[in-house]
Amino acid sequence: MFRTVHLVRDEGGLAPDEGADALGPEYAVVDLETTGLDPRHGHRVCEIAVVRVRGDGEVVEEFSSLVDPGRSIPKETADHHGIGDGDVAGAPAFGQLADTLLRLLHGAVTVAHNLPFEERFLAAEFGRLGWTPPEPGLPGLCTVSAFRAQLDWPAYRLPGAVRSLSGRWPRTEHVALADARNTAAALTTLLAAAPSRLVLRPVPVWPSPLVPPGGDGGGGDGGGDGDVRAVPRAYPATGRRGDLAGLCRSLPVGARTVPDAAGAAAYRTALEARLARSGRVTWDGAAELGALMGRAGFGRESLRALHREVWHAALRRAGSPVPEDAARRLHGLARLLDVPELARELPAVHEELSGVRLVPRGEDAEVRAVTAWAGRHGATLGTAVSKNTDLVVAADVGRAARLKAVRDHGIPVLTPRQAEDELRRRIARAEEEREREREKGGTEAAGGDGGGQAGRAGTRLVFPVSGPPVGWRRHELPAELCDSGNGGGYARAVRRLVEDAADPAVPYVRFTRDPRPTLTVHRDGVPGELREQVDEALDRLRRHRGGPAVEVR
């Protein structure tokens, strides 16, 4: 299905027709979750995501949906990616998404972390529909192979790649859209931070048009899928399970999908019921709402449109002019619903102590004054001490310290002066944290889920790094020998032989591309202690169909 292109360094020796600037094309980054490991054993796709980005990481469009595989999902597989039979019930079949997928792949380099795995399943699914790609196949790039060629890491699984490039582990794994975003961010970070210019070799060539199964070319020209039904899987993009805004940002951007009307109504009813009860969303509530937003088929833009309606309804109920306490609630609601821009219509409120819960004890004037001041800065004032209390303010510290809840939960009891000093320190720390976030440009993608602002159109999926990526190789490895599909994988023996082939100081092995990619081993020059290892590597490489020629002299 794919014609492999490799990411290689251009150090001045490539002719224009030998390589294309890697920053030039768009990339369609694909990730699949499946019912098992091999389509030849009847396994199918049960979730798919495509993130289309430019070479500089700017998001063009995202698409994600659960897929009805037409078969049961084994328990051990469901435990791996969290998708069970109940999750895919009612989801679209692969054939209903085929036109959309072809539109997103057309004119872009298809990318996956271990492309041969995705290729096997995509070829099998499209084959069931009677569709085969036109020759010479779509250009495809494997980031596992690209990272092996350019970066010297102990291993090349996606979580480790994210950690090496961003400094942090991914928050979410085995959710197709999260993994696709991380793969896209890892690739574009490599393109941006590489100390050498990177090119795609051979030059990508796109067959045109891509005619969808039973279609007339709509898959290749951007038409034909304006009313596609999708069931994206919402996930906690910030790592905080109760973060409704984070769930909103986890949905695909720019997808041409239409939410199901009944599903959208059910989501709105559940959301408004929870807000009416407490004005906030708990962990369990966010899980319920996340499932409903996915089942309804929301994309990020359509969900935010509904959230704007909910927020404006709350604004109308607050009356005009908006009282200060209502303005504070509306500011918080805008953040909760991921529509913070709407709160700009309201007077500014101080919320530096948002999330801090105080309990005053006694009627002392100084106690009342400091707690009222804290309330104006966003703190929550309680009447009873509980495990959720952050601190107690009391003129008689000794008496308040004898309260059972204070003793049981180790809650600090402070005088009014001490409490004010502590709260001002918290305000200062919060401001320092906000300043650090502003300096980072608000790019939560560095958190390793490709999420945060990564889910916003017009932003970039690039991990913020300074200097070359960690582990940049002195000698680029031959990309053709780093292929994820080589026989037996990138075993230790193969890796050693490939690294030696790239090192000019090692005389017994060489790699050339003229007239075709060829690995040549001079048997007499192999050190005695390496001969067994070299023989194993050669045997593995010979079993790799379509790989470079192997010669022993």
XYZ file of C-alpha atoms in Angstrom, residues 7-536:
530
model
C 14.370 10.598 6.245
C 18.064 11.209 5.481
C 20.613 13.957 6.032
C 21.460 16.263 3.153
C 25.071 17.250 3.573
C 25.424 18.751 0.126
C 25.748 15.571 -1.891
C 22.156 15.052 -3.061
C 20.879 16.209 -6.429
C 17.465 17.971 -6.418
C 15.774 14.899 -7.921
C 17.239 12.609 -5.243
C 15.558 14.131 -2.199
C 12.815 16.565 -1.167
C 13.049 19.013 1.730
C 11.366 17.251 4.654
C 9.754 20.511 5.793
C 7.907 20.847 2.493
C 5.090 18.271 2.382
C 2.209 17.657 4.723
C 2.188 14.482 6.813
C -0.816 12.263 7.585
C 0.125 10.561 10.842
C -1.881 7.376 11.355
C -2.407 5.254 14.438
C -4.585 2.168 14.794
C -5.881 0.118 17.672
C -6.817 -3.410 16.660
C -8.439 -6.578 17.975
C -5.123 -8.454 17.729
C -1.698 -8.384 16.125
C -2.216 -9.998 12.720
C -4.987 -9.426 10.156
C -4.188 -12.836 8.630
C -5.705 -14.352 11.776
C -8.943 -12.440 11.301
C -8.082 -9.425 13.457
C -9.552 -6.050 12.551
C -9.204 -2.335 13.228
C -11.253 -1.099 16.215
C -10.002 2.517 16.405
C -8.298 4.816 13.922
C -6.859 8.315 14.098
C -5.229 10.545 11.494
C -3.425 13.788 12.359
C -2.553 15.833 9.289
C 0.253 18.326 9.986
C 2.628 20.489 8.038
C 6.370 19.991 8.304
C 6.604 22.739 10.917
C 4.028 20.927 13.069
C 0.993 23.104 12.390
C -2.172 21.048 12.669
C -4.211 21.013 9.459
C -6.919 18.547 10.452
C -7.516 15.627 12.782
C -9.864 12.684 12.575
C -10.545 9.912 15.064
C -13.192 7.275 15.576
C -13.864 3.952 17.188
C -14.575 1.334 14.528
C -16.939 -1.628 14.670
C -14.586 -4.531 13.828
C -17.389 -6.960 13.068
C -15.989 -9.432 15.592
C -15.444 -9.725 19.329
C -12.446 -8.098 20.986
C -10.401 -10.548 23.117
C -10.184 -9.624 26.788
C -6.387 -9.428 26.823
C -6.503 -6.981 23.904
C -9.253 -4.915 25.513
C -7.173 -4.722 28.687
C -4.289 -3.360 26.580
C -6.054 -0.465 24.849
C -9.252 -0.117 26.874
C -11.663 -0.782 23.993
C -14.278 -3.465 24.625
C -17.194 -4.850 22.672
C -19.577 -2.379 24.305
C -17.455 0.598 23.218
C -17.598 -0.274 19.519
C -21.285 -1.229 19.482
C -22.931 1.288 17.168
C -19.619 2.712 15.927
C -19.158 3.008 12.149
C -17.630 0.141 10.192
C -14.311 0.718 8.440
C -16.066 0.986 5.080
C -18.068 3.977 6.303
C -14.830 5.839 7.079
C -12.839 4.809 3.997
C -13.574 7.953 1.943
C -12.495 10.195 4.808
C -9.280 8.262 5.325
C -8.349 8.426 1.648
C -9.005 12.172 1.587
C -6.687 12.674 4.567
C -3.951 10.461 3.103
C -4.059 11.991 -0.369
C -1.246 14.450 -1.102
C 0.512 13.802 2.210
C 3.294 11.494 3.329
C 1.638 8.810 5.451
C 3.487 8.380 8.749
C 3.204 5.791 11.504
C 5.342 4.625 14.394
C 6.019 1.140 12.977
C 4.455 1.703 9.571
C 4.511 -1.989 8.523
C 2.021 -2.813 11.292
C -0.421 -0.092 10.194
C 0.125 -1.001 6.541
C -0.852 -4.647 7.054
C -4.140 -3.705 8.698
C -4.997 -0.862 6.310
C -4.272 -3.045 3.289
C -6.463 -5.813 4.734
C -9.339 -3.443 5.554
C -9.259 -1.701 2.168
C -8.849 -5.087 0.485
C -12.139 -6.244 2.026
C -13.747 -3.269 0.284
C -12.218 -4.222 -3.055
C -9.905 -1.194 -3.123
C -6.220 -1.328 -3.952
C -3.905 1.692 -4.101
C -2.697 2.843 -7.502
C 0.941 2.235 -8.361
C 3.547 2.979 -7.110
C 1.692 3.200 -3.789
C 1.320 6.103 -1.374
C 4.538 7.558 0.054
C 4.991 6.239 3.591
C 7.467 7.085 6.354
C 8.126 4.969 9.446
C 9.244 7.043 12.439
C 10.756 3.981 14.132
C 13.150 3.599 11.186
C 13.759 7.361 11.000
C 14.642 7.584 14.699
C 16.924 4.552 14.457
C 18.820 6.139 11.580
C 19.272 9.543 13.227
C 19.225 8.956 16.991
C 21.181 6.611 19.250
C 18.667 5.495 21.857
C 18.467 2.246 23.869
C 15.009 1.529 22.393
C 12.564 3.181 20.026
C 9.053 2.591 21.356
C 6.822 5.661 21.172
C 6.748 6.454 24.939
C 10.552 6.428 25.069
C 10.773 8.584 21.948
C 8.437 11.140 23.523
C 10.487 11.086 26.731
C 13.779 11.546 24.854
C 12.466 14.411 22.711
C 10.231 16.274 25.189
C 11.759 15.406 28.570
C 8.473 13.935 29.831
C 6.642 10.658 29.483
C 3.336 10.672 27.592
C 0.266 11.032 29.770
C -1.820 8.742 27.565
C -0.989 5.596 25.605
C -2.955 3.219 23.393
C -5.559 5.831 22.476
C -5.248 6.267 18.713
C -5.508 10.073 18.600
C -3.127 10.590 21.533
C -0.550 8.266 19.970
C -0.939 9.914 16.545
C -0.441 13.355 18.097
C 2.657 12.154 19.917
C 4.069 10.607 16.754
C 3.419 13.837 14.844
C 5.060 15.931 17.567
C 8.074 13.605 17.704
C 8.552 13.755 13.922
C 8.219 17.535 13.605
C 10.502 18.046 16.620
C 13.155 15.987 14.853
C 12.702 18.075 11.689
C 12.913 21.336 13.632
C 15.838 20.471 15.908
C 18.074 18.388 13.627
C 21.544 19.979 13.249
C 21.621 18.745 9.628
C 19.034 19.454 6.937
C 16.762 16.441 6.536
C 15.247 15.349 3.245
C 12.872 12.654 2.090
C 14.452 10.095 -0.204
C 13.251 9.135 -2.769
C 11.198 12.199 -3.666
C 7.551 11.477 -2.687
C 5.231 10.872 -5.641
C 1.464 10.776 -5.221
C -0.812 8.736 -7.454
C -3.846 10.795 -8.410
C -6.723 10.688 -7.975
C -7.440 8.361 -5.063
C -10.780 6.827 -5.975
C -12.616 5.590 -2.857
C -14.226 2.144 -2.790
C -17.187 2.327 -5.167
C -16.633 6.095 -5.503
C -15.759 8.592 -8.181
C -12.650 10.261 -6.844
C -14.145 12.085 -3.888
C -11.545 10.591 -1.547
C -8.795 12.400 -3.361
C -10.243 15.855 -3.767
C -11.539 16.607 -0.305
C -15.206 16.001 -1.027
C -17.776 13.410 -0.208
C -17.419 13.153 3.589
C -19.032 16.286 4.985
C -21.585 14.277 6.967
C -19.395 11.392 8.080
C -20.441 9.746 11.340
C -17.571 9.256 13.777
C -17.281 8.129 17.390
C -14.048 9.628 18.786
C -12.743 8.413 22.131
C -12.273 11.286 24.586
C -9.305 10.899 26.926
C -7.910 12.986 29.855
C -5.486 15.089 27.790
C -4.034 16.863 30.840
C -3.716 13.747 32.974
C -6.409 15.074 35.371
C -9.400 12.774 35.218
C -11.889 15.423 36.294
C -10.731 18.019 33.754
C -13.661 18.546 31.376
C -11.725 21.143 29.366
C -8.950 18.585 28.898
C -11.486 16.064 27.578
C -12.724 18.705 25.154
C -9.167 19.302 23.909
C -8.727 15.564 23.389
C -11.310 15.541 20.593
C -10.162 15.846 16.965
C -9.770 19.288 15.422
C -11.164 20.269 12.060
C -12.803 16.919 11.359
C -15.736 17.220 8.982
C -18.086 15.304 11.232
C -21.659 15.988 12.283
C -22.676 15.103 15.863
C -25.665 12.859 16.339
C -28.581 15.091 17.414
C -29.923 12.708 20.048
C -26.446 12.051 21.405
C -25.673 15.776 21.587
C -28.934 16.377 23.465
C -28.127 13.591 25.943
C -24.685 15.090 26.576
C -26.103 18.581 27.140
C -28.750 17.284 29.531
C -26.157 15.412 31.596
C -23.789 18.405 31.633
C -26.439 20.913 32.715
C -27.728 18.527 35.399
C -24.259 18.248 36.955
C -23.668 21.986 36.771
C -27.042 22.664 38.379
C -26.226 20.345 41.298
C -22.780 21.638 42.197
C -21.469 24.004 39.527
C -18.513 21.693 38.911
C -17.648 18.312 37.415
C -16.234 15.491 39.539
C -13.943 12.688 38.343
C -16.886 10.335 37.861
C -18.873 13.084 36.177
C -16.072 13.812 33.718
C -15.838 10.107 32.843
C -19.573 9.993 32.137
C -19.484 13.191 30.086
C -16.411 12.039 28.174
C -18.190 8.859 27.138
C -21.270 10.820 26.084
C -19.321 13.400 24.044
C -17.542 10.638 22.150
C -20.702 8.614 21.588
C -22.416 11.728 20.222
C -19.655 12.140 17.649
C -18.436 15.591 18.677
C -15.310 17.119 17.247
C -13.644 19.836 19.252
C -15.262 22.719 17.369
C -18.803 21.305 17.565
C -18.422 20.568 21.291
C -17.145 24.071 22.002
C -20.107 25.488 20.063
C -22.469 23.635 22.404
C -20.416 24.752 25.414
C -20.769 28.368 24.303
C -24.549 27.941 24.293
C -24.452 26.495 27.818
C -22.253 29.362 29.046
C -24.442 32.077 27.495
C -27.514 30.491 29.090
C -25.771 30.752 32.475
C -24.884 34.383 31.725
C -28.532 35.228 31.011
C -29.601 33.631 34.287
C -27.074 35.762 36.183
C -28.876 38.958 35.167
C -27.476 42.353 34.255
C -25.320 43.817 35.602
C -23.633 40.573 36.604
C -23.050 40.406 40.386
C -19.450 39.833 41.521
C -20.079 36.328 42.868
C -21.873 35.338 39.653
C -19.015 36.770 37.579
C -16.592 34.602 39.504
C -18.702 31.499 38.812
C -18.978 32.391 35.128
C -15.206 32.810 34.841
C -14.769 29.344 36.323
C -17.474 27.887 34.054
C -15.735 29.301 30.960
C -12.508 27.551 31.964
C -14.337 24.328 32.756
C -16.015 24.297 29.326
C -12.834 25.258 27.429
C -14.325 28.549 26.237
C -12.223 30.992 28.321
C -12.504 33.705 25.667
C -16.181 34.222 26.573
C -15.293 35.459 30.062
C -13.612 38.502 28.536
C -17.098 39.983 28.361
C -17.181 40.045 32.168
C -15.412 42.308 34.659
C -12.045 40.877 35.690
C -12.032 38.927 38.951
C -9.172 37.941 41.206
C -8.774 34.161 41.256
C -5.225 33.707 42.470
C -6.456 31.510 45.350
C -8.864 29.428 43.293
C -8.933 25.905 44.697
C -7.900 26.949 48.237
C -10.504 26.094 50.913
C -10.490 28.049 54.183
C -12.568 27.636 57.321
C -12.756 30.599 59.756
C -13.264 29.837 63.458
C -14.714 32.482 65.699
C -16.162 35.958 65.151
C -12.940 37.916 65.622
C -12.800 40.961 63.308
C -9.330 40.076 61.998
C -10.479 36.526 61.176
C -13.466 37.897 59.239
C -11.278 40.425 57.437
C -8.624 37.979 56.230
C -11.148 35.354 55.114
C -13.184 37.995 53.258
C -9.966 39.156 51.537
C -9.161 35.534 50.601
C -12.664 35.094 49.202
C -12.226 38.137 46.954
C -9.099 36.434 45.567
C -10.925 33.210 44.691
C -10.637 31.094 47.843
C -13.601 28.959 48.915
C -14.875 29.711 52.432
C -16.267 26.724 54.311
C -18.221 26.461 57.523
C -17.116 23.024 58.730
C -13.616 21.559 58.884
C -13.158 18.430 56.746
C -10.384 16.519 55.002
C -10.753 18.900 52.028
C -9.923 21.981 54.133
C -6.553 23.566 53.322
C -6.221 25.658 56.461
C -8.178 26.968 59.432
C -8.007 30.649 60.448
C -8.603 31.331 64.138
C -7.746 33.931 66.770
C -7.573 31.120 69.358
C -5.192 28.727 67.619
C -4.948 26.299 70.560
C -8.679 25.764 70.769
C -9.123 25.271 67.024
C -6.186 22.836 66.950
C -8.108 20.493 69.275
C -10.850 19.907 66.681
C -11.020 16.225 65.705
C -10.932 16.862 61.923
C -7.880 19.122 62.352
C -6.041 16.413 64.276
C -7.154 13.550 62.012
C -6.090 15.234 58.775
C -3.170 17.375 59.948
C -4.797 20.626 58.813
C -2.765 23.755 59.684
C -4.376 26.275 62.060
C -3.073 29.836 61.627
C -3.686 33.238 63.146
C -5.132 35.879 60.801
C -1.688 37.442 60.262
C -0.057 34.059 59.621
C -2.870 33.077 57.263
C -2.515 36.255 55.215
C 1.251 35.771 54.927
C 0.792 32.164 53.793
C -1.879 33.074 51.260
C 0.244 35.876 49.801
C 3.067 33.369 49.349
C 0.651 31.102 47.473
C -0.419 33.979 45.245
C 3.230 34.723 44.460
C 3.907 31.066 43.610
C 0.820 30.940 41.391
C 1.989 34.039 39.514
C 5.448 32.503 39.029
C 3.820 29.365 37.639
C 1.669 31.399 35.235
C 4.762 33.268 34.070
C 6.538 29.992 33.361
C 3.532 28.838 31.354
C 3.523 32.094 29.373
C 7.238 31.654 28.608
C 6.519 28.162 27.302
C 3.974 29.701 24.969
C 1.194 27.735 26.545
C 2.312 24.631 24.662
C 1.070 21.710 26.707
C 2.267 19.406 23.944
C 5.540 19.249 25.869
C 3.670 17.146 28.384
C 3.952 14.185 26.084
C 0.425 13.539 24.911
C 0.434 15.786 21.900
C -2.520 17.284 23.741
C -3.037 20.617 25.423
C -2.777 23.192 22.704
C -1.834 20.414 20.326
C -5.527 19.900 19.751
C -6.094 23.489 18.577
C -6.084 24.317 14.881
C -3.507 26.972 14.069
C -1.042 25.735 16.694
C 1.948 23.479 16.325
C 2.594 19.913 17.378
C 6.250 20.358 18.284
C 7.920 19.626 21.604
C 9.835 22.709 22.825
C 13.511 21.746 22.841
C 16.807 23.621 22.851
C 19.652 22.284 20.761
C 19.858 18.997 18.839
C 17.721 16.068 19.983
C 19.177 13.891 22.709
C 21.260 11.073 21.196
C 21.865 12.650 17.761
C 24.135 10.244 15.909
C 27.537 11.333 14.714
C 27.175 8.976 11.746
C 23.741 8.603 10.172
C 22.742 4.971 9.786
C 21.628 3.701 6.354
C 17.879 4.234 6.514
C 17.215 1.175 4.356
C 18.802 -1.024 7.053
C 16.705 0.497 9.849
C 13.428 -0.640 8.333
C 10.914 -1.809 10.939
C 9.998 -4.666 8.646
C 13.414 -6.332 8.503
C 13.500 -10.021 9.352
C 13.296 -10.573 13.102
C 13.156 -6.877 13.850
C 16.038 -4.628 14.777
C 17.817 -7.259 16.847
C 21.042 -6.498 18.706
C 23.188 -8.249 16.100
C 21.550 -6.283 13.258
C 21.948 -3.007 15.112
C 25.671 -3.619 15.694
C 26.273 -4.475 12.024
C 24.280 -1.451 10.794
C 26.150 0.908 13.134
C 29.475 -0.509 11.929
C 28.385 -0.025 8.298
C 27.847 3.687 8.997
C 31.197 4.215 10.736
C 34.038 5.091 8.297
C 36.561 3.776 10.828
C 35.199 0.199 10.584
C 36.768 -1.502 7.520
C 34.970 -4.859 7.243
C 31.499 -3.650 6.241
C 30.209 -1.003 3.846
C 26.843 0.210 2.614
C 26.381 1.674 -0.867
C 23.346 2.806 -2.887
C 24.751 2.657 -6.423
C 23.325 1.003 -8.447
C 21.035 -0.350 -5.683
C 21.216 -0.381 -1.873
C 23.760 -3.025 -0.944
C 25.426 -4.126 2.293
C 28.830 -5.657 1.650
C 30.708 -7.628 4.330
C 34.354 -8.585 3.853
C 34.443 -11.872 5.699
C 38.198 -11.972 6.273
C 38.097 -8.602 8.015
C 35.440 -9.526 10.591
C 37.012 -9.775 14.071
C 36.838 -13.329 15.390
C 34.732 -12.407 18.404
C 32.105 -10.807 16.107
C 31.753 -13.521 13.455
C 28.879 -15.358 15.089
C 27.033 -12.084 15.657
C 27.659 -10.941 12.073
C 26.385 -14.261 10.704
C 23.182 -13.877 12.734
